Amino acid sequence: MKIIAIEEHWNSAGIRAALDRLPAGARDESVAFNGTGDNQARLEDIGAGRVEAMDAAGIDVSVLSVVTPATQALPAAEAVPLARDANDEAASAVRAHPARLRAFATLPTSDPQAAAAELERCATQLGHVGAMVHGRTGDRALDDPAYDDLFATAARWHQPVFIHPQIPSGELRDAAYRGLGPLVDLGLATFGWGWHMDAGLAALRLILRGTFDRHPGLELVLGHWGEMLLFWMDRASSLSGVARHLERPVQDYITTNIHITSSGMLQERLLRHTLDFTSAGQVLFSTDYPFHQPGAAAVRQFFEAIPDPGDRTRIASGNAEALFRLA
């Protein structure tokens, strides 16, 4: 069975260095996770070492994406050239391993127009299959009208947008994520809660902003089984009663325009819960490499837990091939 993993991270040395130079108040503290163990070496290897890791997990194709926060924590003057260089580097890796790798675009969202232009370049010249972004750039949320051209570009060129978690703003961290000790504070604001709340809220705000009404062909992807949004869908759908400007119920946008991936959380109960709220045709596979590194046995066990053979094939590769036009 062919397996495509769509949230497989990497990092460019240039982006890493630029993030390291940021002053403490502007730095995304979650970058500390990138240097844990051998993560950094794995992140910066998108050549033979990456293919070997894929072989060990039984993965046929990986879609590469620059790790959080990519260039979104950087000022536009740095973000624009670094994003362009990273996209060129990823394209070179794909050319070297065309049967095994694809790439998401890295976008300099601190300059919304440059981000839209870079997405178009990646789609039309480099062959990238989508983009990975985060829900906020500085104080500007992803649903800000300044990004409408970006989403128009994504819809026009059939580039799905993966909204990846990022650490909440400093103001929100001060209000809700501090006071428990440095390590606990960071964990609560990232993998324990804050990352996922941030990404799910970004997607929900895009729905409420009417983004999909203006761009009905736009497709989003959420990791970690939907970043809380799917599991709270019944309650979120009640917003339809006050969001009278929308053309469809909130739930309809979630189940038709948003695709869900596993992000290495290969628990059968999470898959069952996901399929209670959306169709198997909206579910994708990913490992969140290198932060999760499941072996081939764990990956095989995950897919064997899917009872319907057609669903198994769709989730393993068919949905990704259709969404990202990989076939």
XYZ file of C-alpha atoms in Angstrom:
327
model
C 0.000 0.000 0.000
C 1.382 3.375 -0.999
C 1.803 5.811 1.916
C 2.107 9.598 1.566
C 3.015 11.695 4.617
C 2.179 15.373 4.317
C 3.569 17.090 7.444
C 7.254 16.235 7.370
C 9.408 19.099 8.562
C 12.746 20.501 7.537
C 14.654 23.716 8.136
C 17.082 25.855 6.205
C 20.303 26.964 7.832
C 19.533 30.549 6.817
C 16.147 30.614 8.534
C 17.552 28.941 11.640
C 20.333 31.535 11.895
C 17.934 34.450 11.399
C 15.612 33.165 14.127
C 18.552 32.690 16.478
C 19.510 36.342 16.000
C 16.140 37.664 17.126
C 16.118 39.448 20.498
C 14.582 37.533 23.379
C 11.267 39.378 23.294
C 10.733 38.637 19.605
C 11.914 35.034 19.633
C 9.566 32.070 19.353
C 10.601 30.008 22.360
C 9.319 26.816 20.757
C 12.358 26.753 18.461
C 14.111 25.146 21.438
C 12.368 21.899 20.478
C 14.136 21.959 17.115
C 17.473 21.443 18.828
C 16.403 18.587 21.096
C 18.316 15.357 20.529
C 19.220 14.979 16.865
C 16.232 16.974 15.613
C 18.304 19.765 14.076
C 20.452 17.390 12.051
C 17.349 15.590 10.840
C 15.560 18.853 10.029
C 18.406 20.070 7.851
C 18.781 16.778 5.944
C 16.410 16.647 2.992
C 18.660 14.361 1.003
C 19.747 10.758 1.440
C 19.258 10.788 5.216
C 15.653 11.884 4.842
C 14.933 9.137 2.324
C 16.496 6.563 4.656
C 14.209 7.725 7.475
C 11.215 7.405 5.158
C 12.253 3.882 4.234
C 12.489 2.964 7.918
C 8.887 4.113 8.429
C 7.561 2.579 5.215
C 6.685 5.974 3.724
C 6.751 6.319 -0.042
C 6.367 10.090 -0.446
C 6.935 12.953 2.016
C 5.720 16.528 1.594
C 8.364 18.803 3.105
C 7.509 21.893 5.160
C 9.763 24.330 6.995
C 9.413 23.938 10.747
C 7.644 26.490 12.985
C 7.782 29.475 12.878
C 9.448 29.422 9.451
C 9.876 33.037 8.293
C 6.749 34.356 10.012
C 8.636 35.600 13.051
C 10.993 37.667 10.882
C 10.675 41.209 9.503
C 9.801 41.428 5.832
C 13.284 42.524 4.774
C 14.654 39.185 5.999
C 11.611 37.009 5.461
C 11.194 37.630 1.736
C 14.670 36.509 0.567
C 14.893 33.707 3.134
C 11.543 32.271 2.074
C 12.595 32.418 -1.559
C 15.891 30.679 -0.809
C 14.148 27.991 1.251
C 11.650 27.319 -1.520
C 14.453 27.006 -4.054
C 16.317 24.633 -1.717
C 13.228 22.470 -1.262
C 12.673 22.393 -5.022
C 16.245 21.170 -5.487
C 15.628 18.359 -2.995
C 12.480 17.351 -4.877
C 14.364 17.329 -8.182
C 17.004 15.083 -6.624
C 14.370 12.627 -5.335
C 11.348 13.128 -7.609
C 9.694 9.841 -6.690
C 9.991 10.425 -2.940
C 9.654 14.134 -2.111
C 7.320 17.056 -2.670
C 7.254 20.436 -0.884
C 5.021 23.076 0.624
C 5.894 26.694 -0.004
C 7.324 28.820 2.797
C 5.712 32.266 2.684
C 6.982 35.643 3.970
C 3.671 36.662 5.532
C 5.161 39.758 7.144
C 4.706 41.165 3.603
C 1.262 39.923 2.461
C 1.710 40.887 -1.191
C 5.144 39.294 -1.346
C 3.657 36.156 0.229
C 1.008 35.946 -2.500
C 3.642 36.481 -5.194
C 5.908 33.834 -3.700
C 3.074 31.322 -3.541
C 2.351 31.916 -7.227
C 6.050 31.489 -8.067
C 6.185 28.246 -6.103
C 3.061 26.925 -7.804
C 3.919 27.911 -11.361
C 7.709 27.652 -11.457
C 8.871 25.320 -8.699
C 6.142 22.711 -8.625
C 5.327 23.044 -4.935
C 2.021 21.420 -4.014
C 0.679 23.849 -1.401
C 1.821 26.132 1.389
C 2.301 25.912 5.129
C 1.492 29.000 7.183
C 0.812 29.873 10.815
C -2.171 31.662 12.254
C -0.536 34.961 13.108
C 2.306 37.175 11.910
C 3.227 39.666 14.608
C -0.121 41.145 15.652
C -1.797 40.380 12.325
C -4.139 37.369 12.240
C -4.320 35.138 9.186
C -7.898 36.246 8.491
C -6.858 39.893 8.217
C -8.090 41.357 4.878
C -4.454 41.990 3.953
C -4.147 38.247 3.236
C -7.138 37.984 0.933
C -4.906 38.108 -2.148
C -2.887 35.241 -0.692
C -5.983 33.070 -0.364
C -7.194 34.117 -3.794
C -3.838 33.006 -5.183
C -4.042 29.704 -3.299
C -7.511 29.008 -4.707
C -6.572 30.088 -8.235
C -3.519 27.828 -8.418
C -5.045 24.939 -6.456
C -2.567 25.274 -3.598
C -3.988 23.870 -0.340
C -2.922 25.860 2.720
C -1.781 23.930 5.780
C -2.310 25.985 8.959
C 0.359 24.793 11.363
C 0.383 25.552 15.097
C 2.520 28.311 16.549
C 3.036 29.609 20.045
C 0.361 32.071 21.256
C 1.180 35.768 21.404
C 3.081 37.168 24.344
C -0.015 38.946 25.596
C -2.058 35.754 25.566
C 0.752 33.829 27.209
C 0.905 36.413 29.988
C -2.847 36.114 30.513
C -3.278 32.357 30.319
C -0.073 30.359 29.959
C 2.346 31.534 32.657
C 2.892 31.120 36.358
C 3.493 27.356 36.511
C 7.257 27.308 36.021
C 9.316 27.889 32.845
C 9.141 24.382 31.399
C 5.487 23.831 32.250
C 4.597 27.298 30.929
C 6.286 26.516 27.609
C 4.713 23.073 27.344
C 1.249 24.435 28.118
C 1.644 27.164 25.502
C 2.853 24.708 22.855
C 2.321 20.965 22.553
C 0.119 20.643 25.648
C -2.570 23.118 24.581
C -1.686 26.528 23.132
C -0.333 25.439 19.754
C -3.509 23.586 18.910
C -5.962 26.155 20.184
C -4.120 28.788 18.117
C -4.311 26.822 14.855
C -7.929 25.752 15.277
C -8.971 29.309 16.070
C -7.164 30.597 12.963
C -9.167 28.221 10.777
C -12.448 29.082 12.492
C -11.813 32.808 12.068
C -11.197 32.276 8.335
C -14.607 30.627 8.091
C -16.331 33.421 10.023
C -14.535 36.073 7.948
C -16.255 34.648 4.848
C -12.982 33.553 3.249
C -14.494 30.432 1.696
C -17.465 32.350 0.315
C -15.084 34.652 -1.536
C -12.796 31.758 -2.525
C -14.919 28.581 -2.656
C -12.080 26.582 -4.165
C -9.784 27.229 -1.210
C -8.702 24.109 0.693
C -7.170 24.111 4.180
C -5.364 21.387 6.108
C -5.241 21.094 9.890
C -2.909 18.751 11.722
C -3.235 16.959 15.062
C -6.639 15.571 14.107
C -8.089 18.999 13.397
C -6.470 21.133 16.107
C -9.460 20.807 18.489
C -11.848 22.289 15.902
C -13.225 18.976 14.714
C -13.900 17.702 18.206
C -15.722 20.950 19.085
C -17.529 21.129 15.764
C -21.058 20.795 17.153
C -20.513 23.806 19.391
C -18.639 25.817 16.752
C -21.487 25.169 14.331
C -23.812 27.106 16.605
C -21.978 30.230 15.426
C -24.048 29.929 12.262
C -26.892 31.473 14.231
C -25.014 34.753 14.600
C -22.807 34.637 11.479
C -25.752 35.366 9.191
C -23.476 36.757 6.485
C -22.151 33.282 5.664
C -23.514 31.401 2.672
C -23.321 27.999 4.380
C -23.460 26.589 7.912
C -20.125 26.657 9.755
C -20.103 22.851 9.928
C -20.306 22.620 6.143
C -17.090 24.593 5.666
C -15.322 22.374 8.201
C -16.356 19.144 6.506
C -15.846 20.232 2.889
C -13.024 22.796 2.777
C -10.864 21.529 5.641
C -8.785 18.364 5.511
C -7.488 16.632 8.611
C -4.177 14.899 9.222
C -2.746 12.827 12.038
C 0.575 14.610 12.748
C 2.128 11.453 14.145
C -0.663 10.886 16.690
C -1.373 7.373 15.476
C -3.961 6.403 18.081
C -6.912 4.444 16.754
C -9.365 6.223 19.075
C -8.446 9.598 17.549
C -9.027 8.247 14.068
C -12.436 6.838 15.091
C -13.430 10.152 16.651
C -12.339 12.039 13.535
C -14.395 9.793 11.277
C -17.426 10.478 13.472
C -17.279 14.127 12.425
C -15.898 14.126 8.892
C -15.571 11.683 6.023
C -12.677 9.380 5.247
C -12.233 11.417 2.077
C -11.048 14.382 4.174
C -8.411 12.509 6.215
C -4.684 12.437 5.425
C -1.633 10.788 6.950
C 1.424 12.473 8.446
C 4.095 11.722 11.041
C 5.247 15.239 12.055
C 8.845 14.142 11.421
C 11.279 14.446 13.153
C 9.279 15.177 16.301
C 7.537 11.834 15.855
C 9.416 8.986 14.221
C 7.100 5.969 14.081
C 8.614 2.804 12.748
C 7.156 0.764 9.922
C 5.377 -1.558 12.372
C 3.576 1.343 14.089
C 2.543 2.825 10.747
C 1.302 -0.544 9.541
C -0.661 -1.099 12.758
C -2.337 2.304 12.341
C -3.563 1.480 8.867
C -4.621 -2.051 9.790
C -7.010 -0.494 12.326
C -9.001 1.095 9.468
C -11.623 -1.565 8.714
C -12.682 -0.485 5.226
C -10.013 -1.236 2.563
C -11.150 1.694 0.436
C -10.890 4.100 3.369
C -7.473 2.676 4.185
C -6.203 3.413 0.683
C -7.734 6.882 0.639
C -6.171 7.875 3.960
C -2.805 6.318 3.117
C -2.358 8.027 -0.240
C -5.458 8.544 -2.350
C -6.693 11.678 -0.625
C -3.239 13.270 -0.727
C -2.812 12.428 -4.402
C -6.130 14.086 -5.198
C -5.766 17.147 -2.954
C -2.181 17.947 -3.916
C -2.424 16.646 -7.496
C 0.443 14.245 -6.982
C -0.579 11.494 -9.382
